Coordinates of C-alpha atoms in Angstrom, one line a residue:
Chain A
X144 CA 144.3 75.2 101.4
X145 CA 142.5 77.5 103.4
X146 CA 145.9 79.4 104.2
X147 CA 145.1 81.3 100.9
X148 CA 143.3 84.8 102.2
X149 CA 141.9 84.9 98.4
X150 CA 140.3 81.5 98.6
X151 CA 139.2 82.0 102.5
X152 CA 137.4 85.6 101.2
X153 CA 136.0 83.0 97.8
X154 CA 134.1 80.9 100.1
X155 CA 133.3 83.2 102.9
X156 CA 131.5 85.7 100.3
X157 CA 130.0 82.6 98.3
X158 CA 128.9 81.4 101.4
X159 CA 127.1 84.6 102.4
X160 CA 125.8 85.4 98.8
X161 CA 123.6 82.4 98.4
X162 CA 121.5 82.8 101.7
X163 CA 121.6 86.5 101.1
X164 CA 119.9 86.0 97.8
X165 CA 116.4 84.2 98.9
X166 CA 115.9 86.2 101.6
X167 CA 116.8 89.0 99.4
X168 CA 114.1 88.1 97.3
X169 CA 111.5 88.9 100.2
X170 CA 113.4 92.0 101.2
X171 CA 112.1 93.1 97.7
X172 CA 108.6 91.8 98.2
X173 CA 108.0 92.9 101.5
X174 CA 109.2 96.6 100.8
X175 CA 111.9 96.0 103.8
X176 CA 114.7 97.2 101.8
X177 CA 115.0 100.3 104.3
X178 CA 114.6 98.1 107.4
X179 CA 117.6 96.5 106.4
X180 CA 119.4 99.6 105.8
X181 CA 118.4 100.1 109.3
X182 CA 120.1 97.3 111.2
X183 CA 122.8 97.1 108.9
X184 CA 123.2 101.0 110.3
X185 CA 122.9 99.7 113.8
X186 CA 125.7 97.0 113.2
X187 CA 128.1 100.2 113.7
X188 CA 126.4 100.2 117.4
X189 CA 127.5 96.8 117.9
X190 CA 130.8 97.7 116.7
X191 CA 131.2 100.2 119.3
X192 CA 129.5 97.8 121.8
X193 CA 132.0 95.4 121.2
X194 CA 135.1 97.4 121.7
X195 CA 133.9 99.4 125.1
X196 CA 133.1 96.0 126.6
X197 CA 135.3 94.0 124.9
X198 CA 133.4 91.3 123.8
X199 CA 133.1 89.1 120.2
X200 CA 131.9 91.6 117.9
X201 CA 129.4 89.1 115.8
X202 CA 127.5 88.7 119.3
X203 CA 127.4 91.9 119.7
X204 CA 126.2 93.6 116.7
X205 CA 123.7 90.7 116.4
X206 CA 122.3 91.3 120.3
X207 CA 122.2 94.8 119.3
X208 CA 120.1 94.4 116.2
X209 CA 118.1 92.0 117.8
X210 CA 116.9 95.2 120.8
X211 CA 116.3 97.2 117.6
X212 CA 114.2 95.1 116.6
X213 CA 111.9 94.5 119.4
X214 CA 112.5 98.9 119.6
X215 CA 110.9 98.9 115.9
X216 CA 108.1 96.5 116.8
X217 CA 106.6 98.0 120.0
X218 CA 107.0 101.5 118.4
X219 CA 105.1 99.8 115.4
X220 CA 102.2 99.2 117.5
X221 CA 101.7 102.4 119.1
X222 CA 100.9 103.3 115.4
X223 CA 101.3 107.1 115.9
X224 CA 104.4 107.2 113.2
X225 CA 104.7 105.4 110.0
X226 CA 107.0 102.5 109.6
X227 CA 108.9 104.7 107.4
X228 CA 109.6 108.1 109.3
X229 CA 110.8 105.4 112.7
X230 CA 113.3 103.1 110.7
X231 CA 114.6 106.9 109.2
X232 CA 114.9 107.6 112.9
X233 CA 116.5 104.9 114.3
X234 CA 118.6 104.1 111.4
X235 CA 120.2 107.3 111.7
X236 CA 119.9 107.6 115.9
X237 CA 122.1 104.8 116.3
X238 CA 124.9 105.3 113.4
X239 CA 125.2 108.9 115.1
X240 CA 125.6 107.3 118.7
X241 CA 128.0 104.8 117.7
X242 CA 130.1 107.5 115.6
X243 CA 129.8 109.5 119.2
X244 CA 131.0 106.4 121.4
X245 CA 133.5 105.9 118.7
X246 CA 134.9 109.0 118.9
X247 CA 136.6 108.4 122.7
X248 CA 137.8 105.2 121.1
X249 CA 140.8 106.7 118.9
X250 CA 142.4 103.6 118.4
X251 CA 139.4 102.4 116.7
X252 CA 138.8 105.6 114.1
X253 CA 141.7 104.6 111.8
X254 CA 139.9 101.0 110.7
X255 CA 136.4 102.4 110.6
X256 CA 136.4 102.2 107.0
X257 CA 136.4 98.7 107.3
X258 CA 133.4 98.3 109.5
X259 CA 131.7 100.4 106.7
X260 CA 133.1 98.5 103.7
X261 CA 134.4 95.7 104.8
X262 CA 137.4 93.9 104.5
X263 CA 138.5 91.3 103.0
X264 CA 141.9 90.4 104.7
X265 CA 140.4 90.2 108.1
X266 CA 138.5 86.8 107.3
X267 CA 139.7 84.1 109.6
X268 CA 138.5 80.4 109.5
X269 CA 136.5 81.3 112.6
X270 CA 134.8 83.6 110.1
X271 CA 134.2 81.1 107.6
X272 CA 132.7 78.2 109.7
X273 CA 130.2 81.3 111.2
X274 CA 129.3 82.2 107.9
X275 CA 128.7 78.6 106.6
X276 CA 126.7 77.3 110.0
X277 CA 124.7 81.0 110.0
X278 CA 124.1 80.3 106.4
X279 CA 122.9 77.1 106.3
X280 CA 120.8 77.9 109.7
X281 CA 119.4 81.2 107.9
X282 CA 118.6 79.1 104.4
X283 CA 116.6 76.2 106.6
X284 CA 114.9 78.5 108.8
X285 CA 113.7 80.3 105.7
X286 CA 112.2 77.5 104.2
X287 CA 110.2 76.4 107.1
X288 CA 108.8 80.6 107.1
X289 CA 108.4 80.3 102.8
X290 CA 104.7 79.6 102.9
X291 CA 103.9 82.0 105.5
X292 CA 105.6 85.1 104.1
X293 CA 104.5 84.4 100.7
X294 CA 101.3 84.7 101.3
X295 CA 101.7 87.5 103.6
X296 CA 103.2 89.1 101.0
X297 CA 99.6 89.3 99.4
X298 CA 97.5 89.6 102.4
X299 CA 98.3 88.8 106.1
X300 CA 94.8 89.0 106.6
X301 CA 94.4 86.2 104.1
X302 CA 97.4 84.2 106.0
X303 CA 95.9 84.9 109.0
X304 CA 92.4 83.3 108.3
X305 CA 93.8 80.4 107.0
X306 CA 95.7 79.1 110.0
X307 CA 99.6 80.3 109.1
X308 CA 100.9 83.0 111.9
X309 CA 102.3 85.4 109.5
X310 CA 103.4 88.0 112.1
X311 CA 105.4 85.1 113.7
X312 CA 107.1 84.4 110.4
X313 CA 107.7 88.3 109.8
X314 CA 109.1 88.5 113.2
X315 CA 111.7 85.3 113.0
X316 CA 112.7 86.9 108.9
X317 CA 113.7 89.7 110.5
X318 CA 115.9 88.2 113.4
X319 CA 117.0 85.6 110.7
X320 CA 118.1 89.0 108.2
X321 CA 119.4 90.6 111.6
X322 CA 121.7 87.5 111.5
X323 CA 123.1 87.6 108.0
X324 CA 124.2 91.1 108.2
X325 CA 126.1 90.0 111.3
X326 CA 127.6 88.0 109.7
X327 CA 128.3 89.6 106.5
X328 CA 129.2 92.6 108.1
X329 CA 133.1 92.2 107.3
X330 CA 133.2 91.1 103.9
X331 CA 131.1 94.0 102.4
X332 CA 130.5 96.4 105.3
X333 CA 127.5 97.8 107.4
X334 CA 126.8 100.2 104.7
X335 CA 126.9 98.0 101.1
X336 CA 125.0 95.2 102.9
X337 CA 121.7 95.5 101.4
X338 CA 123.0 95.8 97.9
X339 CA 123.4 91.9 98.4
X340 CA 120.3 91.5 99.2
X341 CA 118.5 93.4 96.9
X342 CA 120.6 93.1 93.7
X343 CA 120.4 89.5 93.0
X344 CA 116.4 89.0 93.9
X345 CA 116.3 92.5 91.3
X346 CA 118.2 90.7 88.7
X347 CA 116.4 86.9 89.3
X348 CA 112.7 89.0 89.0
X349 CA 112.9 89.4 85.3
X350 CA 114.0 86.0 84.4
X351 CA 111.8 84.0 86.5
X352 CA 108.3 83.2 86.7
X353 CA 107.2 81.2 90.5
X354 CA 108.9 82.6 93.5
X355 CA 110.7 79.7 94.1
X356 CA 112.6 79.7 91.1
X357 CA 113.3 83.8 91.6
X358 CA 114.7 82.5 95.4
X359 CA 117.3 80.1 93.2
X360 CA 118.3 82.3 90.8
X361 CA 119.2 85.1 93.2
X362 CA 121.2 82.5 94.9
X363 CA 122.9 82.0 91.9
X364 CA 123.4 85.2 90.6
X365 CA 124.6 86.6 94.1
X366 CA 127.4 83.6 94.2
X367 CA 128.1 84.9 90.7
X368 CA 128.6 88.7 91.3
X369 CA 130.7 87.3 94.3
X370 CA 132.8 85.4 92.4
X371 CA 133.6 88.1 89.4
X372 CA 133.6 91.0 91.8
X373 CA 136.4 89.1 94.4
X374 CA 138.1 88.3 90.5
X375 CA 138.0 91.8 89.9
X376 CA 139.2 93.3 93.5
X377 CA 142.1 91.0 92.9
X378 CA 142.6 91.8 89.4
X379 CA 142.4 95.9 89.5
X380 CA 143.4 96.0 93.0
X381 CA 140.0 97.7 94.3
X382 CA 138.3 97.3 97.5
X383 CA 136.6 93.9 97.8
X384 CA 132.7 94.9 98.8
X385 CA 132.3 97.9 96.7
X386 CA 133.9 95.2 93.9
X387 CA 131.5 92.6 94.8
X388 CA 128.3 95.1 94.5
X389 CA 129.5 96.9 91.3
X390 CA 129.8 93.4 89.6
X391 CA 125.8 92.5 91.4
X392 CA 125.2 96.2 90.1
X393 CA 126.4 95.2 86.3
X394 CA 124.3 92.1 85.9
X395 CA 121.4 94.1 87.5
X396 CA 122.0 96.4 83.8
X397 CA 122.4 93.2 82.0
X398 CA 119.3 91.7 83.1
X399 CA 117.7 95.1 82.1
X400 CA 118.2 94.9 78.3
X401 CA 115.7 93.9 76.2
X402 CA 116.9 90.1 75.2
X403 CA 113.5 89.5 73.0
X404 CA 114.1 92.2 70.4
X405 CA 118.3 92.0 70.5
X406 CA 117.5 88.1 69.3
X407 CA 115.1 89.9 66.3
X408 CA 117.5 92.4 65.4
X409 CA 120.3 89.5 65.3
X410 CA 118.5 87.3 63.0
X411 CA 117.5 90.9 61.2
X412 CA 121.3 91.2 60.2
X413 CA 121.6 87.1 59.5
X414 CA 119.4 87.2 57.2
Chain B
X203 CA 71.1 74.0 117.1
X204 CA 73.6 74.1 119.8
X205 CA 76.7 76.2 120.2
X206 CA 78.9 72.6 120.2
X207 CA 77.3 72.4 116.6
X208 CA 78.5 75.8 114.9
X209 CA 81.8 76.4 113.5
X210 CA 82.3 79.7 114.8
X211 CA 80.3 81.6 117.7
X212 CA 80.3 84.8 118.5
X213 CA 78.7 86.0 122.2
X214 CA 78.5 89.3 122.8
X215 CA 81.6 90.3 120.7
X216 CA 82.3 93.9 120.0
X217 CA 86.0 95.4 118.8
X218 CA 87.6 98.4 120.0
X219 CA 90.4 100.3 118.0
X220 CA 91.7 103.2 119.1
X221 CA 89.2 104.3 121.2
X222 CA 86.2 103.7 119.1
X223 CA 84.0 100.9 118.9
X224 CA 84.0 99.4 115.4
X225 CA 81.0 96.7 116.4
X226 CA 79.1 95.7 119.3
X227 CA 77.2 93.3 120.8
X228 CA 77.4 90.4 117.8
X229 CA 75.7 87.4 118.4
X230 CA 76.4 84.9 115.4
X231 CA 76.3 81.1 115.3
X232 CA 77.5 79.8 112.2
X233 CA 76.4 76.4 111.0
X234 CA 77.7 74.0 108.7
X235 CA 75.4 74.0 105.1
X236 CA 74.1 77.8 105.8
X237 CA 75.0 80.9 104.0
X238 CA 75.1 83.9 106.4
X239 CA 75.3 87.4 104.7
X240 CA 76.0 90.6 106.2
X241 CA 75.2 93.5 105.2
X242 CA 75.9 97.5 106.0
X243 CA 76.8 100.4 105.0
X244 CA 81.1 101.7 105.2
X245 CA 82.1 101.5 108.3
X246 CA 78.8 99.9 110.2
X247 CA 81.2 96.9 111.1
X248 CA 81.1 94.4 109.0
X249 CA 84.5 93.8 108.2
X250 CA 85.5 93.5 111.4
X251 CA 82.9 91.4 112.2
X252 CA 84.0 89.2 109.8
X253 CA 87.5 89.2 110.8
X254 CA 86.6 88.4 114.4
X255 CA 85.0 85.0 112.8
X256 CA 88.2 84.5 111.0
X257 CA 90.2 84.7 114.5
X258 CA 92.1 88.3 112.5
X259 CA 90.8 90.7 115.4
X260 CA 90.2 89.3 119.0
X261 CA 87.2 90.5 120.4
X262 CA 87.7 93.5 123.2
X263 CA 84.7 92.4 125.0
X264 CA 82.4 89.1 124.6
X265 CA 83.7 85.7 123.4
X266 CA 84.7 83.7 120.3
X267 CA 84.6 80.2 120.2
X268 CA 85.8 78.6 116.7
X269 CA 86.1 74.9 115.7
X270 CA 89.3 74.0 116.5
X271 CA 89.9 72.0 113.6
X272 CA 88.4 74.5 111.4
X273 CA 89.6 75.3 107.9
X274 CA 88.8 78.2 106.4
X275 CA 88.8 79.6 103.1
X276 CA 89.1 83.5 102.8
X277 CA 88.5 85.9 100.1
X278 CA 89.4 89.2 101.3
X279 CA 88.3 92.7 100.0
X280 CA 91.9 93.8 98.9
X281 CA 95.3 92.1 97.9
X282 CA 98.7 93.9 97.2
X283 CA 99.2 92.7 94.0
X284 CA 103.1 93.8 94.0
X285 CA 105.1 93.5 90.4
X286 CA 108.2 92.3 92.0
X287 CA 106.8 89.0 93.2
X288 CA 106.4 86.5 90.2
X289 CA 103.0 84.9 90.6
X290 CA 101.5 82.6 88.5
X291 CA 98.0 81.9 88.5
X292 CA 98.4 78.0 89.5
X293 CA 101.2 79.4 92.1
X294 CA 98.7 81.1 93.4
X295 CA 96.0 78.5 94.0
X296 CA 98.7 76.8 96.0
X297 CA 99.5 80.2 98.3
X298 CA 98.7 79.1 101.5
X299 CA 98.7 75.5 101.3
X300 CA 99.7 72.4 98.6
X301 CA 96.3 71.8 96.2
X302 CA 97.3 69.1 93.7
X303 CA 97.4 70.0 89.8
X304 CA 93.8 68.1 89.4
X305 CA 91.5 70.1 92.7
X306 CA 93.4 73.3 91.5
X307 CA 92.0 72.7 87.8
X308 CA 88.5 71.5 88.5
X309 CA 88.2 75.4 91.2
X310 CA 89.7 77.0 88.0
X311 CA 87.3 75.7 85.1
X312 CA 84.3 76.2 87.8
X313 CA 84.7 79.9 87.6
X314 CA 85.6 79.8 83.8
X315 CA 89.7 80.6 84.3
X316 CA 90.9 77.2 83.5
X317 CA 92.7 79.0 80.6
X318 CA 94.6 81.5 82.2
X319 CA 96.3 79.0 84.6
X320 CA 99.7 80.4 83.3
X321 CA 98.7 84.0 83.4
X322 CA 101.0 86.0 86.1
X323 CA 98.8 87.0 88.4
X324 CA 99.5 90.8 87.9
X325 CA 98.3 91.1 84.3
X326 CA 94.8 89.8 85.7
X327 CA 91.9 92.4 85.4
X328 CA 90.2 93.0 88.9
X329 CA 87.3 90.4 87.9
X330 CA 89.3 87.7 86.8
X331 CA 91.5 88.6 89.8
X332 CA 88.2 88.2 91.8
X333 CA 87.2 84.7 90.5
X334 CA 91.0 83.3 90.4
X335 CA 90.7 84.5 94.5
X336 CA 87.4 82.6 95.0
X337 CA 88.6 79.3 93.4
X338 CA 91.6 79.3 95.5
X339 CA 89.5 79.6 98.7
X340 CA 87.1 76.6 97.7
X341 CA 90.0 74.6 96.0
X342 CA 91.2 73.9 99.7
X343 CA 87.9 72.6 100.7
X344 CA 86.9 74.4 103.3
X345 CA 84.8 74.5 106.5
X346 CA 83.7 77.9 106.6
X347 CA 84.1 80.2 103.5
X348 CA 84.2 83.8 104.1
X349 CA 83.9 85.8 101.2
X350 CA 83.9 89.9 101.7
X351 CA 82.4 91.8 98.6
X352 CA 83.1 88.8 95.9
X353 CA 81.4 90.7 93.2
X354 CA 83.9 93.5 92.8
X355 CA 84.9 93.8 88.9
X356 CA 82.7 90.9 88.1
X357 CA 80.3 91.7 85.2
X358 CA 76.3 92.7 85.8
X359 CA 75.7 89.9 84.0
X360 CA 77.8 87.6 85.4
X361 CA 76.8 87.9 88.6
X362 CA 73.6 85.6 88.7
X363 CA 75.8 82.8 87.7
X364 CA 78.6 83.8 90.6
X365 CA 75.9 83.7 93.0
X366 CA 74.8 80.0 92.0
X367 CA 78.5 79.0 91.9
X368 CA 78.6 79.9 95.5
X369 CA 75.2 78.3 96.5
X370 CA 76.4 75.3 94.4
X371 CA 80.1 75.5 97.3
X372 CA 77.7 75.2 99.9
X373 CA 75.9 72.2 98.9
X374 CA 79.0 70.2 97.5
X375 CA 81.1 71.2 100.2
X376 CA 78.4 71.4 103.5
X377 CA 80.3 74.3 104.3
X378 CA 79.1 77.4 106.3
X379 CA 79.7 80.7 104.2
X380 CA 79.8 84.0 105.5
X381 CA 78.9 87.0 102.2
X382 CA 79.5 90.1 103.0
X383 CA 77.5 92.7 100.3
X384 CA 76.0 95.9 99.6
X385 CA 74.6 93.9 96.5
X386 CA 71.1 93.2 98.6
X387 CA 68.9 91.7 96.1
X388 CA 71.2 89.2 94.1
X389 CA 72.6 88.0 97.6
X390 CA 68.8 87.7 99.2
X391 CA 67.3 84.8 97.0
X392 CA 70.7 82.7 98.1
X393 CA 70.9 83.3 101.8
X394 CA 69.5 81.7 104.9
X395 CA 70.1 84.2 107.3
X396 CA 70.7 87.9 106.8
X397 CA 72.6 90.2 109.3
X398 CA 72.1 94.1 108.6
X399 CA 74.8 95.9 110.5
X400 CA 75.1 99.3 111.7
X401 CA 77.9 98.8 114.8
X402 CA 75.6 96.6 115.9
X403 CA 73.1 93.7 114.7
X404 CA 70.3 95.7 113.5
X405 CA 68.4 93.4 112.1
X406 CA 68.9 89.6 111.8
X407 CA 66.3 87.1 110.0
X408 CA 65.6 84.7 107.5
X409 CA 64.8 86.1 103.8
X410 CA 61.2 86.2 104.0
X411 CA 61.0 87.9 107.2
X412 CA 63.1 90.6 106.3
X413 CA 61.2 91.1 102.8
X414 CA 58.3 91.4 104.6
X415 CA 59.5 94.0 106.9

């Protein structure tokens, strides 16, 4: 069954779309949408990484977000730069190495378009059991840090003083969103990556009201857009990341129109 | 009243950030059934005194001994209230630990916001914002409340009651409770002790002392 590349890219996206969407959700809340532009930038480093030593490439890119992590943090504390300006510098930084380590690597220029956007041939079912066992990991962890970051997410002082380690949590969200992207890295590339995470939780805000049920929803709605957008790449023969997102980006529009006063106007022309 | 007795103790504690002392020298013993409030004007210190009670800041110099088994309830001085996270008003009284539906009601209808329990929590005005905030702390029955300007956007009027709701925590609960104010005279005819701060204790007493002085 799973000699089918269609199917194999079906589950592998799903897979990846419904951790992607809870901790999506606090991406949004957290304001770390440009932190994970920044790792997903520094996958491309890992890339490189991986060729010049010749090592597995989801090791790689995940060992090297992992030091940029620890970078971000103990530039963090020296406080002199906002958290803003450093991820700007070494989001760019290490795209611009790579693309320079890269560039003795000839061989390798011709697919980096697939590093960038993914692709949806390459899936193995190597792939698909990393993607399933790192989602499954990333979904459990998450729930054991969902109290914690919640309440971060309104005051870390407040978590603080009432016993729950929120830097910890913060700290283990972003190895465990340093993880997904590894891992997610082929199917929609280093550069569409946190359009998965953000699109669902953006959709899921308006239609729910704890966040629990917003963490669900963008599950559901990312498994959704990966479903219709893999349909589509199939379909209209387009690339299958850039597919997925654009469907994600649609029901992002959807969930923008105003449902309450279509329903008037409808029972306006009933009656 | 021995240190073994007190729920936090602070011995000699001072902060330093940066290269500045933000407080000095702060000797506190906080006791079970005993309102504490400190007061100051900006940036005398007595936010991060409180946060060195609440284990937020370790102290630079000087020690901190708190109850290990301590729970604390913790109002603080400012939230980010963010749109994009939906919040509820009974989600809320459950943030940083499970309440029950009936303790999360009886907190609500104490400060009068039983009926917005559905409210999301970004509509709230900052007063209602305040009381929702002070209900949660109590609802989790703490040891040691710490409450850091709880009057902001509450009414004039209101405040008299506010002040006996709190009074009324420490009696039903035998909690300690640290108030920090600027509001001197409401918070005076409540409080034990009071701690006037000016990066260092200035002046620490009981009430009638201090009105005498």
């Amino acid at each position: 069954m799973l000699d089918n590349f269609f199917l194999r890219a079906l589950i592998g996206c799903v897979g990846i779309t419904l951790a992607a969407g809870p901790l999506g959700c606090i991406v949004v809340w957290q304001r770390m949408a440009y932190f994970g532009d920044t790792i997903a930038h520094s996958a491309l480093l890992g890339v490189a990484v991986a060729f010049i030593f010749r090592i597995n490439m989801t090791l790689s890119v995940f060992i090297v977000m992992f030091m940029l992590v620890v970078i971000l943090l103990l530039l963090q504390r020296r406080q002199s730069l906002s958290s803003d300006s450093l991820l700007g510098i070494l989001s760019h930084s290490s795209l611009a190495i790579s693309l320079t380590i890269l560039s003795f690597l000839p061989w390798v220029r011709q697919d980096l378009s697939v590093y960038l956007f993914g692709d949806i041939l390459s899936i193995s079912k190597l792939d698909l059991l990393f993607i399933w066992a790192g989602g499954i990991t990333a979904l459990l962890t998450l729930i054991r840090l969902w109290q914690p970051l919640i309440a971060a997410t309104i005051s870390t002082d407040l978590a603080q003083a009432e016993g729950l380690s929120p830097e910890r949590a913060k700290i283990a969200f972003m190895l465990l969103l340093a993880l997904i992207i590894a891992i997610a890295m082929k199917i929609v590339g280093i550069l569409l990556i946190t359009a998965l995470l953000i699109l669902p939780a953006a959709t899921a805000r308006r239609l729910s009201k704890t966040p629990e049920q917003m963490a669900v929803l963008s599950a559901v709605l990312g498994a959704l857009s990966a479903i219709s957008g893999l349909y589509l790449s199939a379909i209209a023969d387009t690339p299958s990341g850039p597919s997925v997102v654009v469907a994600g980006f649609v029901m992002f529009l959807v969930s923008l129109l105003p449902f309450s006063q279509i329903k008037k106007i409808g029972q306006m022309i009933k009656s | 009243m021995t240190a073994s007795q007190s729920l936090v103790s602070l011995c000699k504690a001072g902060v330093k950030r940066n290269g500045r002392w933000l407080v000095r020298n702060i000797n506190l013993d906080i006791m079970r059934g005993e309102i504490i409030t400190l007061i100051g004007s900006n940036g005398s210190g007595k936010t991060s005194t409180a946060k060195m009670v609440l284990g937020i800041l370790s102290p630079t110099e000087g020690k901190i001994k708190q109850d290990p088994n301590i729970k604390i309830g913790y109002v603080p001085q400012k939230l980010n209230i963010d749109h994009a996270l939906p919040l509820s008003v009974a989600r809320m009284m459950e943030l940083t630990e499970p309440i029950g539906h009936d303790a999360a009601g009886q907190a609500l209808a104490e400060v009068g916001m039983l009926h917005m329990r559905n409210a999301e929590i970004s509509t709230l005005s900052g007063g209602e914002l305040q009381r929702i905030l002070l209900a949660r702390a109590r609802a989790r029955k703490p040891d040691l409340l710490v409450l850091d300007e709880p009057m902001q956007g509450i009414d004039f009027s209101a405040k008299d009651a506010f002040y006996c709701l709190i009074s009324a925590y420490r009696d039903r609960l035998n909690c300690g409770i640290l108030l920090i104010s600027h509001d001197l005279h409401i918070v005076m005819p409540i409080s034990d002790r009071v701690l006037c701060l000016n990066g260092h204790i200035c002046y620490s007493g009981k009430l009638q002392d201090i009105a005498t002085s």
